Every structure is written in structure tokens, then in C-alpha cells.
mmCIF file of C-alpha atoms and ligand atoms in Angstrom:
data_model
loop_
_atom_site.group_PDB
_atom_site.id
_atom_site.type_symbol
_atom_site.label_atom_id
_atom_site.label_comp_id
_atom_site.label_asym_id
_atom_site.label_seq_id
_atom_site.Cartn_x
_atom_site.Cartn_y
_atom_site.Cartn_z
ATOM 1 C CA MET A 1 -10.861 28.370 -182.256
ATOM 2 C CA ARG A 2 -12.630 25.296 -181.834
ATOM 3 C CA ASN A 3 -15.543 25.253 -179.103
ATOM 4 C CA LEU A 4 -13.090 24.976 -176.497
ATOM 5 C CA ALA A 5 -11.992 27.432 -173.913
ATOM 6 C CA LEU A 6 -11.306 30.370 -175.579
ATOM 7 C CA GLU A 7 -7.687 32.003 -175.075
ATOM 8 C CA VAL A 8 -6.937 35.368 -176.698
ATOM 9 C CA SER A 9 -4.007 33.956 -178.344
ATOM 10 C CA ASP A 10 -6.393 31.279 -180.095
ATOM 11 C CA ILE A 11 -7.796 34.688 -182.213
ATOM 12 C CA ASP A 12 -6.477 35.357 -185.340
ATOM 13 C CA PRO A 13 -4.598 38.625 -185.244
ATOM 14 C CA PRO A 14 -5.424 41.161 -188.179
ATOM 15 C CA ALA A 15 -3.999 39.485 -191.581
ATOM 16 C CA ARG A 16 -1.310 41.366 -193.059
ATOM 17 C CA SER A 17 -2.068 44.859 -191.045
ATOM 18 C CA MET A 18 -0.090 46.976 -188.364
ATOM 19 C CA PRO A 19 -0.804 46.657 -184.855
ATOM 20 C CA ALA A 20 -4.410 48.916 -184.421
ATOM 21 C CA CYS A 21 -2.271 51.300 -182.056
ATOM 22 C CA ALA A 22 0.511 51.895 -184.811
ATOM 23 C CA GLU A 23 -2.019 52.555 -187.073
ATOM 24 C CA PHE A 24 -4.086 54.951 -184.890
ATOM 25 C CA GLY A 25 -1.053 57.032 -184.238
ATOM 26 C CA GLU A 26 -0.363 57.309 -187.713
ATOM 27 C CA SER A 27 -3.447 58.195 -189.183
ATOM 28 C CA LEU A 28 -4.402 60.777 -186.588
ATOM 29 C CA LEU A 29 -0.858 62.201 -187.423
ATOM 30 C CA LEU A 30 -1.709 62.214 -190.976
ATOM 31 C CA ALA A 31 -5.200 64.051 -190.181
ATOM 32 C CA LEU A 32 -3.891 66.320 -188.187
ATOM 33 C CA ARG A 33 -1.389 67.500 -190.319
ATOM 34 C CA SER A 34 -3.849 67.802 -193.475
ATOM 35 C CA ARG A 35 -6.674 70.466 -194.198
ATOM 36 C CA PRO A 36 -9.421 69.316 -193.717
ATOM 37 C CA ARG A 37 -8.839 67.160 -190.569
ATOM 38 C CA ARG A 38 -9.849 63.918 -190.861
ATOM 39 C CA ILE A 39 -9.777 60.379 -189.350
ATOM 40 C CA ALA A 40 -11.325 57.253 -189.838
ATOM 41 C CA PRO A 41 -14.422 56.207 -187.412
ATOM 42 C CA LYS A 42 -13.150 52.902 -186.792
ATOM 43 C CA PHE A 43 -10.193 54.716 -184.552
ATOM 44 C CA PHE A 44 -13.640 55.220 -181.583
ATOM 45 C CA TYR A 45 -13.666 51.757 -180.911
ATOM 46 C CA ASP A 46 -10.977 50.969 -178.162
ATOM 47 C CA GLU A 47 -12.627 49.215 -175.040
ATOM 48 C CA ALA A 48 -13.808 52.749 -173.369
ATOM 49 C CA GLY A 49 -15.017 53.479 -176.940
ATOM 50 C CA SER A 50 -17.215 49.925 -177.406
ATOM 51 C CA ALA A 51 -18.464 50.662 -173.950
ATOM 52 C CA LEU A 52 -19.657 54.071 -174.685
ATOM 53 C CA PHE A 53 -21.256 52.561 -178.302
ATOM 54 C CA GLU A 54 -23.071 50.187 -176.321
ATOM 55 C CA ALA A 55 -24.520 53.103 -173.980
ATOM 56 C CA ILE A 56 -25.559 55.162 -177.176
ATOM 57 C CA CYS A 57 -27.462 51.870 -178.377
ATOM 58 C CA ALA A 58 -29.420 51.686 -175.209
ATOM 59 C CA LEU A 59 -30.291 55.884 -175.704
ATOM 60 C CA ASP A 60 -33.976 56.610 -176.508
ATOM 61 C CA GLU A 61 -32.571 58.926 -179.016
ATOM 62 C CA TYR A 62 -30.841 56.189 -180.860
ATOM 63 C CA TYR A 63 -33.552 54.488 -182.467
ATOM 64 C CA LEU A 64 -31.522 52.432 -184.637
ATOM 65 C CA THR A 65 -30.238 49.249 -182.428
ATOM 66 C CA ARG A 66 -33.792 48.814 -180.923
ATOM 67 C CA THR A 67 -35.761 49.379 -184.632
ATOM 68 C CA GLU A 68 -33.094 46.712 -186.079
ATOM 69 C CA VAL A 69 -33.554 44.292 -182.992
ATOM 70 C CA SER A 70 -37.478 44.415 -183.436
ATOM 71 C CA ILE A 71 -36.978 44.067 -187.315
ATOM 72 C CA LEU A 72 -34.510 40.769 -186.758
ATOM 73 C CA ARG A 73 -37.208 39.386 -184.022
ATOM 74 C CA GLN A 74 -40.114 39.936 -186.139
ATOM 75 C CA HIS A 75 -38.477 38.203 -189.281
ATOM 76 C CA ALA A 76 -36.083 35.708 -187.611
ATOM 77 C CA ALA A 77 -37.847 32.587 -189.076
ATOM 78 C CA GLN A 78 -37.839 33.888 -192.960
ATOM 79 C CA ILE A 79 -34.497 35.065 -192.391
ATOM 80 C CA ALA A 80 -33.496 31.873 -191.183
ATOM 81 C CA HIS A 81 -34.928 30.211 -193.851
ATOM 82 C CA LEU A 82 -32.805 32.106 -196.236
ATOM 83 C CA ILE A 83 -29.590 31.562 -194.762
ATOM 84 C CA GLY A 84 -30.406 27.729 -194.796
ATOM 85 C CA LEU A 85 -29.067 24.301 -193.118
ATOM 86 C CA ARG A 86 -25.704 24.420 -191.738
ATOM 87 C CA ALA A 87 -24.219 27.795 -192.546
ATOM 88 C CA GLU A 88 -21.169 29.164 -191.881
ATOM 89 C CA ILE A 89 -22.061 32.782 -190.587
ATOM 90 C CA VAL A 90 -19.514 35.434 -190.561
ATOM 91 C CA GLU A 91 -20.386 38.526 -188.776
ATOM 92 C CA PHE A 92 -19.002 42.008 -189.593
ATOM 93 C CA GLY A 93 -18.382 44.410 -186.696
ATOM 94 C CA ALA A 94 -19.760 41.755 -184.047
ATOM 95 C CA GLY A 95 -19.467 43.786 -181.609
ATOM 96 C CA SER A 96 -21.144 42.444 -178.246
ATOM 97 C CA GLY A 97 -22.342 39.737 -179.928
ATOM 98 C CA SER A 98 -26.012 40.066 -178.736
ATOM 99 C CA LYS A 99 -27.788 40.524 -182.231
ATOM 100 C CA ILE A 100 -26.727 37.606 -183.550
ATOM 101 C CA ARG A 101 -28.205 35.502 -181.158
ATOM 102 C CA ILE A 102 -31.555 36.317 -182.586
ATOM 103 C CA LEU A 103 -30.469 34.535 -185.581
ATOM 104 C CA LEU A 104 -28.683 32.103 -184.104
ATOM 105 C CA ASP A 105 -32.071 31.094 -182.064
ATOM 106 C CA ALA A 106 -33.873 30.735 -185.219
ATOM 107 C CA LEU A 107 -31.539 28.793 -187.639
ATOM 108 C CA ALA A 108 -31.185 25.125 -188.359
ATOM 109 C CA ARG A 109 -27.749 23.801 -186.989
ATOM 110 C CA PRO A 110 -25.510 26.354 -187.931
ATOM 111 C CA ALA A 111 -21.924 25.039 -188.607
ATOM 112 C CA ARG A 112 -20.035 28.004 -187.495
ATOM 113 C CA TYR A 113 -19.900 31.379 -186.460
ATOM 114 C CA VAL A 114 -17.281 33.820 -187.009
ATOM 115 C CA PRO A 115 -17.249 37.215 -185.519
ATOM 116 C CA VAL A 116 -15.229 39.526 -187.067
ATOM 117 C CA ASP A 117 -14.326 43.019 -185.209
ATOM 118 C CA LEU A 118 -11.326 45.058 -184.548
ATOM 119 C CA SER A 119 -11.035 44.729 -180.856
ATOM 120 C CA VAL A 120 -9.785 41.365 -179.419
ATOM 121 C CA ALA A 121 -11.110 42.183 -176.030
ATOM 122 C CA HIS A 122 -14.952 42.353 -177.450
ATOM 123 C CA LEU A 123 -14.578 39.047 -179.783
ATOM 124 C CA ASP A 124 -13.195 37.067 -176.751
ATOM 125 C CA HIS A 125 -15.659 38.445 -174.300
ATOM 126 C CA ALA A 126 -18.732 37.530 -176.805
ATOM 127 C CA ALA A 127 -17.176 34.711 -177.950
ATOM 128 C CA ARG A 128 -16.907 32.850 -174.336
ATOM 129 C CA ALA A 129 -20.668 33.792 -173.715
ATOM 130 C CA LEU A 130 -21.584 32.219 -177.068
ATOM 131 C CA VAL A 131 -19.716 28.931 -176.647
ATOM 132 C CA HIS A 132 -21.255 28.639 -173.189
ATOM 133 C CA ASP A 133 -24.741 29.659 -174.678
ATOM 134 C CA TYR A 134 -24.617 27.702 -177.715
ATOM 135 C CA PRO A 135 -22.930 24.233 -177.105
ATOM 136 C CA GLY A 136 -22.345 22.428 -180.125
ATOM 137 C CA LEU A 137 -21.874 25.339 -182.078
ATOM 138 C CA GLU A 138 -18.218 26.169 -183.335
ATOM 139 C CA VAL A 139 -17.090 29.703 -182.736
ATOM 140 C CA ALA A 140 -13.973 30.787 -184.627
ATOM 141 C CA PRO A 141 -13.238 34.585 -184.282
ATOM 142 C CA LEU A 142 -11.198 36.890 -186.264
ATOM 143 C CA ALA A 143 -9.696 39.882 -185.475
ATOM 144 C CA ALA A 144 -9.785 42.094 -188.474
ATOM 145 C CA ASP A 145 -10.464 45.234 -190.330
ATOM 146 C CA PHE A 146 -13.042 44.340 -192.458
ATOM 147 C CA THR A 147 -12.728 47.730 -194.509
ATOM 148 C CA ARG A 148 -9.841 45.838 -196.079
ATOM 149 C CA PRO A 149 -10.226 42.510 -197.895
ATOM 150 C CA LEU A 150 -10.539 39.499 -195.534
ATOM 151 C CA VAL A 151 -9.065 36.284 -195.627
ATOM 152 C CA LEU A 152 -11.049 33.407 -194.044
ATOM 153 C CA THR A 153 -8.496 30.878 -195.524
ATOM 154 C CA THR A 154 -8.102 29.048 -191.758
ATOM 155 C CA HIS A 155 -11.535 28.568 -191.982
ATOM 156 C CA GLN A 156 -12.766 26.473 -194.885
ATOM 157 C CA PRO A 157 -16.343 25.721 -195.206
ATOM 158 C CA ALA A 158 -17.248 22.440 -193.306
ATOM 159 C CA ALA A 159 -20.868 24.165 -194.063
ATOM 160 C CA ASN A 160 -23.222 23.999 -196.700
ATOM 161 C CA ARG A 161 -22.737 27.514 -197.626
ATOM 162 C CA ARG A 162 -21.256 30.685 -196.200
ATOM 163 C CA VAL A 163 -23.422 34.154 -195.170
ATOM 164 C CA GLY A 164 -22.319 37.254 -194.159
ATOM 165 C CA VAL A 165 -24.322 39.355 -191.532
ATOM 166 C CA PHE A 166 -23.418 43.190 -191.401
ATOM 167 C CA LEU A 167 -25.749 44.840 -188.590
ATOM 168 C CA GLY A 168 -26.160 48.188 -187.301
ATOM 169 C CA SER A 169 -25.922 50.486 -190.411
ATOM 170 C CA THR A 170 -21.905 50.393 -189.969
ATOM 171 C CA ILE A 171 -22.144 50.315 -193.892
ATOM 172 C CA GLY A 172 -23.785 53.901 -193.285
ATOM 173 C CA ASN A 173 -20.144 54.659 -192.108
ATOM 174 C CA LEU A 174 -18.451 54.143 -195.071
ATOM 175 C CA SER A 175 -18.151 56.108 -197.750
ATOM 176 C CA LEU A 176 -20.168 55.026 -201.066
ATOM 177 C CA GLU A 177 -16.923 53.874 -202.862
ATOM 178 C CA GLU A 178 -15.892 51.987 -199.781
ATOM 179 C CA ALA A 179 -19.786 50.663 -199.567
ATOM 180 C CA HIS A 180 -19.209 49.741 -203.091
ATOM 181 C CA GLU A 181 -16.055 47.843 -202.992
ATOM 182 C CA PHE A 182 -17.136 46.100 -199.561
ATOM 183 C CA LEU A 183 -20.222 44.612 -201.232
ATOM 184 C CA GLY A 184 -18.317 43.645 -204.314
ATOM 185 C CA ARG A 185 -16.171 41.639 -202.033
ATOM 186 C CA ALA A 186 -18.993 40.167 -200.097
ATOM 187 C CA ALA A 187 -20.228 39.101 -203.537
ATOM 188 C CA VAL A 188 -16.461 36.826 -204.092
ATOM 189 C CA LEU A 189 -16.742 35.937 -200.629
ATOM 190 C CA PHE A 190 -20.117 34.653 -199.809
ATOM 191 C CA ARG A 191 -20.280 33.197 -203.645
ATOM 192 C CA GLY A 192 -23.581 30.642 -203.567
ATOM 193 C CA GLY A 193 -24.933 32.200 -200.058
ATOM 194 C CA GLY A 194 -25.561 35.971 -199.245
ATOM 195 C CA LEU A 195 -25.291 38.761 -197.006
ATOM 196 C CA LEU A 196 -27.911 40.120 -194.148
ATOM 197 C CA VAL A 197 -27.311 43.851 -194.373
ATOM 198 C CA GLY A 198 -28.718 46.630 -191.786
ATOM 199 C CA VAL A 199 -29.388 49.573 -193.243
ATOM 200 C CA ASP A 200 -30.621 53.006 -191.589
ATOM 201 C CA LEU A 201 -32.939 55.209 -193.857
ATOM 202 C CA VAL A 202 -33.539 58.897 -194.984
ATOM 203 C CA LYS A 203 -36.125 60.288 -192.500
ATOM 204 C CA ASP A 204 -36.938 63.670 -190.988
ATOM 205 C CA PRO A 205 -33.919 65.590 -190.199
ATOM 206 C CA ALA A 206 -34.853 66.401 -186.573
ATOM 207 C CA VAL A 207 -34.852 62.659 -185.543
ATOM 208 C CA LEU A 208 -31.626 62.128 -187.253
ATOM 209 C CA HIS A 209 -30.365 65.161 -185.438
ATOM 210 C CA ARG A 210 -31.700 64.043 -181.938
ATOM 211 C CA ALA A 211 -29.982 60.597 -182.137
ATOM 212 C CA TYR A 212 -26.454 61.896 -183.054
ATOM 213 C CA ASN A 213 -26.754 65.034 -180.075
ATOM 214 C CA ASP A 214 -28.373 63.021 -177.318
ATOM 215 C CA ALA A 215 -29.802 65.027 -174.215
ATOM 216 C CA GLN A 216 -27.358 63.135 -172.026
ATOM 217 C CA GLY A 217 -24.021 63.485 -173.937
ATOM 218 C CA THR A 218 -23.471 60.285 -174.464
ATOM 219 C CA THR A 219 -22.734 60.701 -178.411
ATOM 220 C CA ALA A 220 -20.479 63.656 -177.230
ATOM 221 C CA ALA A 221 -18.621 61.528 -174.669
ATOM 222 C CA PHE A 222 -17.939 58.707 -177.421
ATOM 223 C CA ASN A 223 -16.845 61.331 -180.019
ATOM 224 C CA ARG A 224 -14.321 62.960 -177.431
ATOM 225 C CA ASN A 225 -13.165 59.466 -176.331
ATOM 226 C CA LEU A 226 -11.368 59.619 -179.615
ATOM 227 C CA LEU A 227 -8.890 62.378 -177.741
ATOM 228 C CA GLY A 228 -8.701 60.357 -174.776
ATOM 229 C CA ARG A 229 -7.671 57.127 -176.864
ATOM 230 C CA ALA A 230 -4.872 59.353 -178.152
ATOM 231 C CA ASN A 231 -3.782 60.554 -174.618
ATOM 232 C CA ARG A 232 -3.452 57.072 -173.424
ATOM 233 C CA GLU A 233 -2.183 55.671 -176.247
ATOM 234 C CA LEU A 234 -0.032 58.503 -178.124
ATOM 235 C CA ASP A 235 1.560 60.515 -174.956
ATOM 236 C CA ALA A 236 -0.848 63.184 -176.600
ATOM 237 C CA ASP A 237 -2.231 66.068 -174.470
ATOM 238 C CA PHE A 238 -5.596 66.835 -176.022
ATOM 239 C CA ASP A 239 -8.140 68.761 -173.366
ATOM 240 C CA LEU A 240 -11.316 67.173 -174.115
ATOM 241 C CA ALA A 241 -13.294 69.692 -172.663
ATOM 242 C CA GLY A 242 -11.565 72.221 -175.233
ATOM 243 C CA PHE A 243 -13.060 70.536 -177.905
ATOM 244 C CA ARG A 244 -17.249 70.423 -178.906
ATOM 245 C CA HIS A 245 -18.965 67.500 -180.200
ATOM 246 C CA TYR A 246 -20.826 68.648 -183.457
ATOM 247 C CA ALA A 247 -22.915 66.508 -185.542
ATOM 248 C CA PHE A 248 -25.635 67.774 -187.884
ATOM 249 C CA TYR A 249 -27.376 66.327 -190.928
ATOM 250 C CA GLU A 250 -26.825 67.035 -194.464
ATOM 251 C CA PRO A 251 -30.031 66.259 -196.525
ATOM 252 C CA LEU A 252 -28.566 66.404 -200.131
ATOM 253 C CA ALA A 253 -25.217 64.346 -199.197
ATOM 254 C CA GLN A 254 -27.946 61.948 -197.098
ATOM 255 C CA ARG A 255 -25.527 61.540 -193.976
ATOM 256 C CA ILE A 256 -24.558 62.952 -190.757
ATOM 257 C CA GLN A 257 -21.172 64.712 -190.407
ATOM 258 C CA MET A 258 -19.641 64.373 -186.885
ATOM 259 C CA HIS A 259 -16.835 66.760 -185.644
ATOM 260 C CA LEU A 260 -14.692 67.624 -182.723
ATOM 261 C CA VAL A 261 -14.553 71.517 -182.841
ATOM 262 C CA SER A 262 -11.950 73.326 -181.105
ATOM 263 C CA ALA A 263 -13.633 75.800 -178.696
ATOM 264 C CA ARG A 264 -10.370 77.846 -178.591
ATOM 265 C CA GLN A 265 -7.293 78.550 -180.032
ATOM 266 C CA GLN A 266 -5.040 75.806 -178.764
ATOM 267 C CA THR A 267 -1.995 74.016 -179.184
ATOM 268 C CA VAL A 268 -1.777 69.959 -178.901
ATOM 269 C CA HIS A 269 0.895 67.392 -178.494
ATOM 270 C CA VAL A 270 0.744 64.063 -180.217
ATOM 271 C CA CYS A 271 3.782 61.455 -180.349
ATOM 272 C CA GLN A 272 5.771 64.741 -179.489
ATOM 273 C CA GLU A 273 4.701 66.681 -182.722
ATOM 274 C CA GLU A 274 3.021 70.114 -182.167
ATOM 275 C CA PHE A 275 -0.670 70.850 -183.622
ATOM 276 C CA VAL A 276 -2.411 74.227 -183.631
ATOM 277 C CA PHE A 277 -5.955 74.508 -183.608
ATOM 278 C CA GLN A 278 -7.518 78.097 -184.529
ATOM 279 C CA GLU A 279 -11.370 78.448 -182.208
ATOM 280 C CA GLY A 280 -13.738 77.120 -184.531
ATOM 281 C CA GLU A 281 -11.113 74.574 -186.545
ATOM 282 C CA SER A 282 -12.551 70.627 -186.614
ATOM 283 C CA LEU A 283 -11.221 67.422 -186.924
ATOM 284 C CA HIS A 284 -13.897 65.504 -188.989
ATOM 285 C CA THR A 285 -14.537 61.726 -187.008
ATOM 286 C CA GLU A 286 -17.728 60.363 -188.624
ATOM 287 C CA ASN A 287 -19.979 60.288 -191.462
ATOM 288 C CA SER A 288 -23.204 58.217 -190.994
ATOM 289 C CA ARG A 289 -24.874 57.594 -194.266
ATOM 290 C CA LYS A 290 -28.734 57.265 -194.753
ATOM 291 C CA TYR A 291 -29.927 55.406 -197.638
ATOM 292 C CA THR A 292 -33.468 54.982 -199.356
ATOM 293 C CA VAL A 293 -34.341 51.119 -199.739
ATOM 294 C CA ASP A 294 -34.080 51.681 -203.546
ATOM 295 C CA GLY A 295 -30.812 53.619 -203.241
ATOM 296 C CA PHE A 296 -28.994 50.817 -201.534
ATOM 297 C CA ARG A 297 -30.752 48.129 -203.481
ATOM 298 C CA ALA A 298 -28.929 49.805 -206.585
ATOM 299 C CA LEU A 299 -25.919 50.287 -204.878
ATOM 300 C CA ALA A 300 -25.707 46.190 -203.871
ATOM 301 C CA ARG A 301 -26.919 45.731 -207.691
ATOM 302 C CA ARG A 302 -23.710 47.332 -208.968
ATOM 303 C CA ALA A 303 -21.298 45.417 -206.916
ATOM 304 C CA GLY A 304 -22.830 42.357 -208.141
ATOM 305 C CA LEU A 305 -25.406 41.277 -205.440
ATOM 306 C CA THR A 306 -29.036 40.421 -206.287
ATOM 307 C CA PRO A 307 -31.124 42.323 -203.813
ATOM 308 C CA GLY A 308 -33.733 39.890 -202.392
ATOM 309 C CA PRO A 309 -36.395 40.232 -199.393
ATOM 310 C CA VAL A 310 -36.030 43.733 -197.605
ATOM 311 C CA TRP A 311 -38.233 44.034 -193.995
ATOM 312 C CA CYS A 312 -38.578 47.520 -192.627
ATOM 313 C CA ASP A 313 -40.192 48.779 -189.130
ATOM 314 C CA PRO A 314 -43.911 50.545 -189.505
ATOM 315 C CA LYS A 315 -42.190 53.688 -189.532
ATOM 316 C CA GLN A 316 -39.811 52.835 -192.424
ATOM 317 C CA TRP A 317 -36.876 54.373 -190.004
ATOM 318 C CA PHE A 318 -34.840 51.168 -190.693
ATOM 319 C CA SER A 319 -34.469 48.644 -193.134
ATOM 320 C CA VAL A 320 -32.644 44.869 -193.018
ATOM 321 C CA HIS A 321 -31.998 43.609 -196.803
ATOM 322 C CA TRP A 322 -31.044 39.963 -197.806
ATOM 323 C CA LEU A 323 -28.520 39.965 -201.095
ATOM 324 C CA ALA A 324 -28.055 37.152 -202.721
ATOM 325 C CA SER A 325 -24.361 36.161 -203.966
ATOM 326 C CA PRO A 326 -24.170 34.847 -207.545
ATOM 327 C CA PRO A 327 -23.747 31.007 -207.653
ATOM 328 C CA ARG A 328 -20.721 28.996 -207.198
ATOM 329 C CA PRO A 329 -18.924 28.278 -210.319
ATOM 330 C CA THR A 330 -19.865 24.611 -211.069
ATOM 331 C CA PRO A 331 -16.789 22.349 -212.659
ATOM 332 C CA ALA A 332 -18.421 22.739 -216.018
ATOM 333 C CA SER A 333 -18.448 26.692 -216.008
ATOM 334 C CA SER A 334 -15.011 27.157 -214.655
ATOM 335 C CA GLY A 335 -13.942 24.862 -217.292
ATOM 336 C CA ALA A 336 -12.278 22.104 -215.403
ATOM 337 C CA ARG A 337 -12.811 18.187 -216.650
HETATM 338 C C1 AVI B 401 -21.604 52.192 -185.580
HETATM 339 N N1 AVI B 401 -22.577 53.200 -186.289
HETATM 340 C C2 AVI B 401 -23.333 52.475 -186.857
HETATM 341 C C3 AVI B 401 -22.755 54.243 -185.589
HETATM 342 C C4 AVI B 401 -23.728 55.163 -186.451
HETATM 343 O O1 AVI B 401 -24.846 55.324 -186.142
HETATM 344 O O2 AVI B 401 -23.093 55.818 -187.474
HETATM 345 C C5 AVI B 401 -21.824 55.298 -184.863
HETATM 346 C C6 AVI B 401 -22.243 56.390 -184.099
HETATM 347 N N2 AVI B 401 -21.766 57.409 -184.383
HETATM 348 C C7 AVI B 401 -22.454 58.546 -183.065
HETATM 349 N N3 AVI B 401 -23.315 57.622 -182.475
HETATM 350 C C8 AVI B 401 -23.250 56.410 -182.817
#
């Protein structure tokens, strides 16, 4: 999309992937037929799920968002210096686009902003607002699943370099292998530039427990919305009240596990297929991994990135990392004459 009135049709469709709804149906059926039952957390984010996640971010217990925002605000000038002049910024899981504004305000004439998100509605809304508030900034939304290889062919860099931004500790929702793959792809995609990543840190399990078991039940509603989404999109008949939100921290694995646990024996239908849940049987909906600063830097290094500055809050609850990508090959080093 150029810096013009934004149409949904201007947004690049997910490259070579099936429509999200079909993918959700196939993944849920596969999860329900398997033991243990487990589905990828990316399916939380339909319109209702995205709105519930925004509400989570504003909760007292959910320290992640406000802590990351305060780190970004405090170090915006240094981060902008590392990103450099006339950079193309590619933001993964851009969501509402609120955090990127902190960087856009500090950056010297960014060349282009490419928000990448699964939700076309989210992209459309956020891109319209950015085009309005940052005249002269080219916004080129990309509707894509960033857990898969990303093709940026339609957006040749008219910029000095390309820089990735992956905030909110969404990298914690990937397994270690997936995170390693993601960072390895970023090392190639952002050659000559770098990647800015927000990473939640290992801490007192009681703090983590509260963050994923808030008193208002917003996280529980977010978790159950996955079943609501199945009812809306897949002709399913889940009784949302029949499933309990269950989130707990595993200190050895350094992650929160989130489940929907059946409160009784029940039968559900999805796409005309029947499934029985015994009382206590669960659908595993999310892992949220917490890292140590050194552990995350080591992972980035193994993936081919060079860890640079890390900024943390005073309690050391959250971290923001600058990871430099290897330089672009020069014509001489690539063997060209
Ligand atoms: C998006 N992601 C980083 C959130 C997290 O903390 O893992 C999703 C979330 N799940 C429950 N609360 C928030």
C-alpha cells in the first residue's frame, strides 16, 4: 500500500497459505483427534480475541505491556540510532500499532513501515491511523503468518536497510525450535540491519501466575474465546461454561502453559465430527516461554545474529534486545565481477 487511502484489497494476502478459517478448522480437528490435544496460539486472534488481548494488555496483573512500553520510551533515542536513517521497519505481530509509534516518533525519516499480522482488520485499522498521523511515511501492510517463511518481494528496499521489530514477547509463544527458526530467518531477511525483540524474563512464579490468572477473568475469556470462535466459524457447539481456564508456570521449562479443561464429561461437535471430553481432559492452547537475558542472547547467537545492547526495567522483569544481522555480502565477497 502506498501512502494513499487504504483499501482492504490493497493488503497483500497471506503468501501461499490457506485462508485462516480453513486453517483453523483443520488445526482444531487435528488437535481434537490427537492426544494430548493441542492447538497453536495464533488461532486466539480473531476480532474478539484481538480485542480481549488488548484488554489483557491494560490489566494491572499483566505487567508485560506497560513494562515494555516504559523501556521503549526510555531508550527510544538509542534504539533509533541503532535502527539508523531511512530504514524500512518490518513489524511482526503488529496488532494495534501502538508501540511502533514510540519508535516512529524517535526515528530519523523512516523509509517505510511494513506491519505484518494475521488479522486483516487489525492491519487495516492500524495502517489507516498511521498514514493519517505520520504524513510522508509509506505504510505497506502485509497479512501473513510470521511463524512461516516470509516473502517481502513486493517491497524492495527503497531504504538504507531493513530492520525487524518483534515486540510483546510474542517470541515466547513459539517453541525453542520455532524461535530458533524465526531468528535464523530474520538473520537472512534483515542482512545489514537487525532485529529488535521484546522478551519476557524468568521471575517469581507468583508474579507470572497472577499475570495469566487475572482477577477479572479477562485471560480466561481470551482463552475460552477460542471455543467461541469455533462455534462462530466452524459450526461447533462448545459450551464455553463447560471449560475452565487453567494456566500454570513450569519453573524447569521456564514457561506458562495455558489449557481449557473440561469441567465434566461432554460431547462436542466440530464440522459435523463428534468428540468426547472426559471430566478434567484438556485442550492445550498456549505456551508462554520466559527467558533469561543470557539464555535469549545465546539462542540469538546460535541462529546467526549478533546480540547487541539489551535494555531492562529496574525489576528485571522484561527485556528488549537489539540483535544485529550479518552484513550484506559485497559483490567481491559473493564472487561477482
Ligand atoms: C501475545 N503473547 C505474548 C501473550 C503472552 O503473554 O504469552 C498472549 C497471552 N496469553 C495469555 N495472556 C496473554
